[in-house]
Tab-separated table of C-alpha atoms and ligand atoms in Angstrom:
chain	number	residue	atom	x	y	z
A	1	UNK	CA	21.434	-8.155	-12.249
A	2	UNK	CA	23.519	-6.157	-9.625
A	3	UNK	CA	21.663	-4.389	-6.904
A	4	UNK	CA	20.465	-1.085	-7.408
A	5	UNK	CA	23.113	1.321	-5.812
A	6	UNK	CA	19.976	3.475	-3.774
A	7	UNK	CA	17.710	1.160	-1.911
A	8	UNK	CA	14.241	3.027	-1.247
A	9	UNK	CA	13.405	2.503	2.378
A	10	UNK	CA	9.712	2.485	1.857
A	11	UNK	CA	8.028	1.048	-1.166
A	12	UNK	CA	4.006	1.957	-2.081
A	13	UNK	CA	2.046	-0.047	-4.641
A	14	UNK	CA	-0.784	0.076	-6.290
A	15	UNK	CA	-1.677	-3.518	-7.532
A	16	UNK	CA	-3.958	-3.073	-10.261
A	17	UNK	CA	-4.587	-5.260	-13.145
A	18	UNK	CA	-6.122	-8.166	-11.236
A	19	UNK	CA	-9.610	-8.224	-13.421
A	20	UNK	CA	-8.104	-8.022	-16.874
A	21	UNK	CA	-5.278	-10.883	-16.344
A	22	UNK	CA	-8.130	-13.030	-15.188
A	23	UNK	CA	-10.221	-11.750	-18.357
A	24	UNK	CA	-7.316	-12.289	-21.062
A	25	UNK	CA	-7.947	-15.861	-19.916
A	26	UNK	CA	-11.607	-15.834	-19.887
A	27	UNK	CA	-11.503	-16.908	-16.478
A	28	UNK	CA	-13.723	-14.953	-13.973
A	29	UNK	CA	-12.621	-11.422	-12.426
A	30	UNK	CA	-12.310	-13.451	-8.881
A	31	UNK	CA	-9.380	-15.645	-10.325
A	32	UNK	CA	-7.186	-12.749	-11.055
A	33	UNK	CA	-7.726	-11.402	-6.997
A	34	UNK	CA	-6.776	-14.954	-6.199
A	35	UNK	CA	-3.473	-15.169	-8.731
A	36	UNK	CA	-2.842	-11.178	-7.216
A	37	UNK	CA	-2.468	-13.164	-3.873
A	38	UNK	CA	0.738	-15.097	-5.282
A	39	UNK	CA	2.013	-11.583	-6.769
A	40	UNK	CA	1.739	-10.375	-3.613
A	41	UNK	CA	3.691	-13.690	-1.260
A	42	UNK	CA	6.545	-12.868	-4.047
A	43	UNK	CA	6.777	-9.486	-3.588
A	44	UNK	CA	6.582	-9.171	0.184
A	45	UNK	CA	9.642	-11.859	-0.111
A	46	UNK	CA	11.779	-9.966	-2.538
A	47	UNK	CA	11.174	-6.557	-0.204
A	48	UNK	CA	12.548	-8.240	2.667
A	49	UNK	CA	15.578	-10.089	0.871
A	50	UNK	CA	16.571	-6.787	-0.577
A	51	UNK	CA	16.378	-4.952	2.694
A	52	UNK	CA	13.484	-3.102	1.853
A	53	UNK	CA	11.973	-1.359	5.495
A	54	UNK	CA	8.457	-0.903	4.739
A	55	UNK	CA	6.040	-2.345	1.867
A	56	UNK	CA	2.377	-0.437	1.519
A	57	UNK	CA	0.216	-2.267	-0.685
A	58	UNK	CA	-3.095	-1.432	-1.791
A	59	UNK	CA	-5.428	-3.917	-1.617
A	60	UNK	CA	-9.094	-2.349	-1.397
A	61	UNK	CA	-10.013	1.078	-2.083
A	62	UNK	CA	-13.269	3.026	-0.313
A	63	UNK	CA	-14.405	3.555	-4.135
A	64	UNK	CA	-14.090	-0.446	-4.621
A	65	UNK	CA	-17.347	-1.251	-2.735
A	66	UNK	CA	-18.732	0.327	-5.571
A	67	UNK	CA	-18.119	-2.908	-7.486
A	68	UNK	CA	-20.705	-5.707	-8.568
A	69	UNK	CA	-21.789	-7.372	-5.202
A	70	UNK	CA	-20.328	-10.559	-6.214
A	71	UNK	CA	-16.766	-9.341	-6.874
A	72	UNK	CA	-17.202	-7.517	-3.374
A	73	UNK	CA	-17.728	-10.748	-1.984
A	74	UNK	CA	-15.304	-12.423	-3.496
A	75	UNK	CA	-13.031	-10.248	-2.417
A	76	UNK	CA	-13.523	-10.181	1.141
A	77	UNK	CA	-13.805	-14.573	1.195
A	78	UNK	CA	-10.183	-13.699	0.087
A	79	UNK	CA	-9.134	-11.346	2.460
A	80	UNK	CA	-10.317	-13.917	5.277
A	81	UNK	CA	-9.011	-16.931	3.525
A	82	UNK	CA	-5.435	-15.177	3.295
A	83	UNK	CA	-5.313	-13.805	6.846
A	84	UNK	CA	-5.300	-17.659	7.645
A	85	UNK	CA	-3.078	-18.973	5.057
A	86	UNK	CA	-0.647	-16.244	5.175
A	87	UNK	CA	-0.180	-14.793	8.846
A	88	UNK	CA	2.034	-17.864	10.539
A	89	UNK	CA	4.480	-17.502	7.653
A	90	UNK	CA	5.271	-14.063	7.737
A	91	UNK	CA	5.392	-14.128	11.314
A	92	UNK	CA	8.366	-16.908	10.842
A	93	UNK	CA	9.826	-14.300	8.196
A	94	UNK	CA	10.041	-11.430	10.569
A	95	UNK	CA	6.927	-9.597	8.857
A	96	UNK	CA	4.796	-6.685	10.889
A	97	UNK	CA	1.549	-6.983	9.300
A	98	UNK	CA	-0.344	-4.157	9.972
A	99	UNK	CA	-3.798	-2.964	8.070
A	100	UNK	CA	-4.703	0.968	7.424
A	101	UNK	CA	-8.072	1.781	6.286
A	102	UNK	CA	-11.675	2.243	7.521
A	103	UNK	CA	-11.862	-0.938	9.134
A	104	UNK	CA	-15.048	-0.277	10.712
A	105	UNK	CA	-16.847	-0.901	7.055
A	106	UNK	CA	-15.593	-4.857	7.570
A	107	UNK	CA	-17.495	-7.523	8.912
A	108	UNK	CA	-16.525	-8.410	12.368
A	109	UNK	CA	-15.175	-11.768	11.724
A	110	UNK	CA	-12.631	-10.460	9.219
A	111	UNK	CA	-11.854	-7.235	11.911
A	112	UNK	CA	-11.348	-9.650	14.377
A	113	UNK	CA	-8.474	-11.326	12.131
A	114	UNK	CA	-6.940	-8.110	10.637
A	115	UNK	CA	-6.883	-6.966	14.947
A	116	UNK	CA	-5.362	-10.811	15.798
A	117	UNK	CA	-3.034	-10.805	12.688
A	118	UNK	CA	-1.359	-7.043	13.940
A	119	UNK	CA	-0.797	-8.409	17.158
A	120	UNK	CA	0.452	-11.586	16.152
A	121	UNK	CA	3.538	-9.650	14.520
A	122	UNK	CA	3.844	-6.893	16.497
A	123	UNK	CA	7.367	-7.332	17.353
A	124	UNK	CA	8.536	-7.959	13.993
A	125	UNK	CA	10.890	-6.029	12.500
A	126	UNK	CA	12.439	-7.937	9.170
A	127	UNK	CA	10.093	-5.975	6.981
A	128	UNK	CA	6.568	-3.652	8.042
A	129	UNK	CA	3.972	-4.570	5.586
A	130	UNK	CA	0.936	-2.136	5.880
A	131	UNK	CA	-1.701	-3.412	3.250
A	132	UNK	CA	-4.484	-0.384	2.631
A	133	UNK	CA	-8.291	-1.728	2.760
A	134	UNK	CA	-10.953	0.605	2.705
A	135	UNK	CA	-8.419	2.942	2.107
A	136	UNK	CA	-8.435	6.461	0.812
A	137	UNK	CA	-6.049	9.512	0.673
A	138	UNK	CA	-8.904	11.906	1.046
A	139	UNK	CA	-10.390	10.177	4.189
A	140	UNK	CA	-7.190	9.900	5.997
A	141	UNK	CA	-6.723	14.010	5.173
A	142	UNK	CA	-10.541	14.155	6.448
A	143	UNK	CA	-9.880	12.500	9.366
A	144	UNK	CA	-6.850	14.007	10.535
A	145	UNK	CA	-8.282	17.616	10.146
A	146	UNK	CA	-11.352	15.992	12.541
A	147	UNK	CA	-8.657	14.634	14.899
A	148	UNK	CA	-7.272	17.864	15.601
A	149	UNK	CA	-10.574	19.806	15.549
A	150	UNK	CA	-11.530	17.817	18.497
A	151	UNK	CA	-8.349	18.914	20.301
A	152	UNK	CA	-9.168	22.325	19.246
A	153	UNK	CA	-12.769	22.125	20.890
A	154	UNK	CA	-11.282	20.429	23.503
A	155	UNK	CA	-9.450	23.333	24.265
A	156	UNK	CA	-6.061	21.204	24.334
A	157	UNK	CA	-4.588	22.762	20.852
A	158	UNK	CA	-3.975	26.451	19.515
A	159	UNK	CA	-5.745	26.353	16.177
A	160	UNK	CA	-3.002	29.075	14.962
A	161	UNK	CA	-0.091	26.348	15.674
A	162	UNK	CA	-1.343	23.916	13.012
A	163	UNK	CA	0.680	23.188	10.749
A	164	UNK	CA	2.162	20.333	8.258
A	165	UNK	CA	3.826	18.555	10.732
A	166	UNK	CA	0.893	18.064	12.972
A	167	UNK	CA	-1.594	17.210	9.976
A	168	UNK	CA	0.955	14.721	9.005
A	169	UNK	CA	1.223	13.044	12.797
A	170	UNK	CA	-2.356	12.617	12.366
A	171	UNK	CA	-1.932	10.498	9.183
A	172	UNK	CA	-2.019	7.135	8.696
A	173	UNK	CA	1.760	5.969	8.635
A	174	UNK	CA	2.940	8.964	10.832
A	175	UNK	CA	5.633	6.526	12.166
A	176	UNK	CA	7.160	5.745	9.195
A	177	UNK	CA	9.322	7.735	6.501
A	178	UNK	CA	6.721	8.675	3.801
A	179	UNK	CA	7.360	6.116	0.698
A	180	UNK	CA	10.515	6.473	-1.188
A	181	UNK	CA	8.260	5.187	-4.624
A	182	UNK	CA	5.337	4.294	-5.511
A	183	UNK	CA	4.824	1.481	-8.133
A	184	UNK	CA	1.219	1.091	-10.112
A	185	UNK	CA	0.924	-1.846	-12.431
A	186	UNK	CA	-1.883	-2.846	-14.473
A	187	UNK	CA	-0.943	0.214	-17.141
A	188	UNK	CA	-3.327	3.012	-16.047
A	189	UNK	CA	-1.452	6.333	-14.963
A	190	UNK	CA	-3.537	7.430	-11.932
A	191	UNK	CA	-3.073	7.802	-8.180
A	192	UNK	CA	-6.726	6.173	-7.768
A	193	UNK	CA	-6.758	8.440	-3.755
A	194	UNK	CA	-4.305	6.360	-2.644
A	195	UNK	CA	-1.612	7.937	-0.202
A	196	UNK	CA	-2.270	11.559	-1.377
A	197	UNK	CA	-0.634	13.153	0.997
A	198	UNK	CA	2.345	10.867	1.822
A	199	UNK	CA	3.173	10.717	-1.385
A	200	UNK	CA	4.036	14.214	-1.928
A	201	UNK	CA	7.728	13.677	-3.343
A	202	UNK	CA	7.332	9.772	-3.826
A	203	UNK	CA	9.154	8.878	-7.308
A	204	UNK	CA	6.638	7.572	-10.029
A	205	UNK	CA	7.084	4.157	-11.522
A	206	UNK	CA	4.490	2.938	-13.840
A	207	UNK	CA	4.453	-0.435	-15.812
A	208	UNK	CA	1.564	-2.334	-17.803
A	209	UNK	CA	2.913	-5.358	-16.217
A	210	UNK	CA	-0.348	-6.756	-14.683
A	211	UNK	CA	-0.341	-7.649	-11.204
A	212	UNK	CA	-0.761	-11.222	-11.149
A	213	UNK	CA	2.286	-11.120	-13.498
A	214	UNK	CA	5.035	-9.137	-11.113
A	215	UNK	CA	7.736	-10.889	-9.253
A	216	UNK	CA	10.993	-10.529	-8.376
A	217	UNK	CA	12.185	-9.296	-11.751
A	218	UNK	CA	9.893	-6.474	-12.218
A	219	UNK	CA	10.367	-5.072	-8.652
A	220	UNK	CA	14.218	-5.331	-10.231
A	221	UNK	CA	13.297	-3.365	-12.833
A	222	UNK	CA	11.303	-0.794	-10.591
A	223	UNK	CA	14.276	-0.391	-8.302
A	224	UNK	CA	16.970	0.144	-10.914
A	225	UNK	CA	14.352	2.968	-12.216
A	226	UNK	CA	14.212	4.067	-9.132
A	227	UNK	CA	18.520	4.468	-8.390
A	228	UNK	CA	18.546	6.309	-11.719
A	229	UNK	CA	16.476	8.975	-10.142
A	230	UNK	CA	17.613	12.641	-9.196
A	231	UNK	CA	15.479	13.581	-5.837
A	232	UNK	CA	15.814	16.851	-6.075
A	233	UNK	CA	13.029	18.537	-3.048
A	234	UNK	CA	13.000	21.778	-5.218
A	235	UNK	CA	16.377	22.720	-5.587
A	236	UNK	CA	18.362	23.272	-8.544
A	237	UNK	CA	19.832	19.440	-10.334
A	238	UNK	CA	23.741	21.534	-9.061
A	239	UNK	CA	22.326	21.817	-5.623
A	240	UNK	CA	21.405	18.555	-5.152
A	241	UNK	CA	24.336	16.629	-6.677
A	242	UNK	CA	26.562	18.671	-4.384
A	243	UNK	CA	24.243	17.890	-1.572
A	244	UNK	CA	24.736	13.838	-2.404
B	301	LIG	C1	-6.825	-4.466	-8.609
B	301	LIG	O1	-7.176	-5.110	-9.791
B	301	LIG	C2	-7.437	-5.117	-7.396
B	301	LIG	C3	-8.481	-4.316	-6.749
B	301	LIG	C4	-8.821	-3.115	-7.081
B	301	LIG	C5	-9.183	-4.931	-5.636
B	301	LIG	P1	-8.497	-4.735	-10.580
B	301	LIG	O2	-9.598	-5.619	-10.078
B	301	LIG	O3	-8.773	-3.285	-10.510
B	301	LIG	O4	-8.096	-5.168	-12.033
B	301	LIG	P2	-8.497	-4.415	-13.401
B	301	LIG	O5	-8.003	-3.006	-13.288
B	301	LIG	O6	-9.989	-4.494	-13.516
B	301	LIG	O7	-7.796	-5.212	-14.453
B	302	LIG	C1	-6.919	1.070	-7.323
B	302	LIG	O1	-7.286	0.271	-8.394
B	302	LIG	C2	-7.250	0.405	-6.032
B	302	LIG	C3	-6.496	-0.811	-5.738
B	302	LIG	C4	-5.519	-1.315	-6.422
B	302	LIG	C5	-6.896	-1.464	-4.527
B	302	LIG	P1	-8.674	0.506	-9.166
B	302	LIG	O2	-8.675	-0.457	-10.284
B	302	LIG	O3	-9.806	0.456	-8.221
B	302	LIG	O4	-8.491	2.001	-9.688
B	302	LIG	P2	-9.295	2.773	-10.816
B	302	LIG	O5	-10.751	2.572	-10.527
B	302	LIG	O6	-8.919	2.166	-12.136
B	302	LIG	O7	-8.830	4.190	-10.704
B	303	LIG	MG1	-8.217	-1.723	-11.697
């Protein structure tokens, strides 16, 4: 297919689906986490082959410790396994790894790697992959309001002077353009408190494509959604074409 005429410069997904690919099979919910793991090498590739600047994945939400113990488990034995396996080749790709979350909540063995891993490729620049663990939207809101209450005590910041800019410098992200879309796969239509804030004017691209099941192709058919959008910020459709 061609390319998509409008690139998005920073692609969000929500990679859901995992448990019910591995369950279609009868195979246990850990196999799907382990097939999402290929999903995710593909992606990552096709991102920076298209000239994508920055890929935020979702990999763990705070609400997913709420999960049998076993799956838990499972899923952090991945998350260590995969910071082995996967760190050496996207540093040879060009690949910023970095990891936004509560990573306090992680054992320190698996810190240690996400903290070795982010310095590893900090001078990347090919593609920025952020992956979300431990994440959510309402604790990064929570946290910058803290952040600048402690200023305010401090007595280094004007209460009256806060405004969206400076929540938003507090954010997770800050440093990047908020994302241009936000893909969720696995069929449910749900934000799940994922980036709630950054994703203000993000465009919306559901599929029931399961995770373990996207590639190349279906990010394809996410982007081409994605040109045919009208971004329009509030104004009038007129305004905006004659803006373009
Ligand atoms: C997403 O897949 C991965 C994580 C939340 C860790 P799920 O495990 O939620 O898969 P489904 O939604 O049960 O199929
Ligand atoms: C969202 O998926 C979190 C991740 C993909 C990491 P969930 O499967 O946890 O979302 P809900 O529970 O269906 O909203
Ligand atoms: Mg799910």
């Amino acid at each position: 297919m061609t390319a998509p005429a409008v690139l998005p410069r920073h692609v969000a997904i929500i990679m859901d689906g995992n448990g019910r690919w591995a369950e279609h099979r009868h195979r246990p919910r850990a196999m799907g986490h382990r097939a999402g793991q290929k999903a995710v090498r593909a992606t990552v590739r096709a991102c920076r082959e298209r000239g994508i600047v920055a890929l935020t994945l979702f990999a763990f939400s705070s609400e997913n410790w709420r999960r049998p113990q076993d799956e838990v488990g499972a899923l952090m034995e991945l998350f260590l396994r995969a910071l082995d396996s996967e760190v050496d080749e996207l540093h040879d790709n060009g690949v910023r790894l970095r990891f936004i979350g509560a990573l306090e909540a992680f054992a320190p063995a698996l810190r240690e790697r996400m903290r070795a891993a982010m310095q590893h490729t900090a001078g990347n620049d090919a593609l920025l992959l952020n992956v979300a663990v431990n994440y959510g939207g309402r604790w990064d809101i929570a946290r910058a309001a803290r952040a600048l209450a402690e200023r305010v005590a401090r007595g280094n910041l004007d209460a009256a002077v806060i405004d969206e800019q400076l929540v938003a410098g507090q954010l997770c992200l800050a440093d990047l353009p908020p994302p241009d879309l936000l893909i969720r796969t696995g069929g449910e239509h749900r934000i799940s408190n994922f980036l709630l804030w950054q994703l203000a004017y993000a465009e919306l691209y559901f599929t029931d494509t399961l995770w373990p099941d996207f590639d190349a192709a279906a990010l394809d058919d996410a982007l081409a959604a994605y040109a045919g959008r009208e971004r329009r910020y509030g104004l009038t459709g007129a305004q905006s074409r004659a803006r373009a």
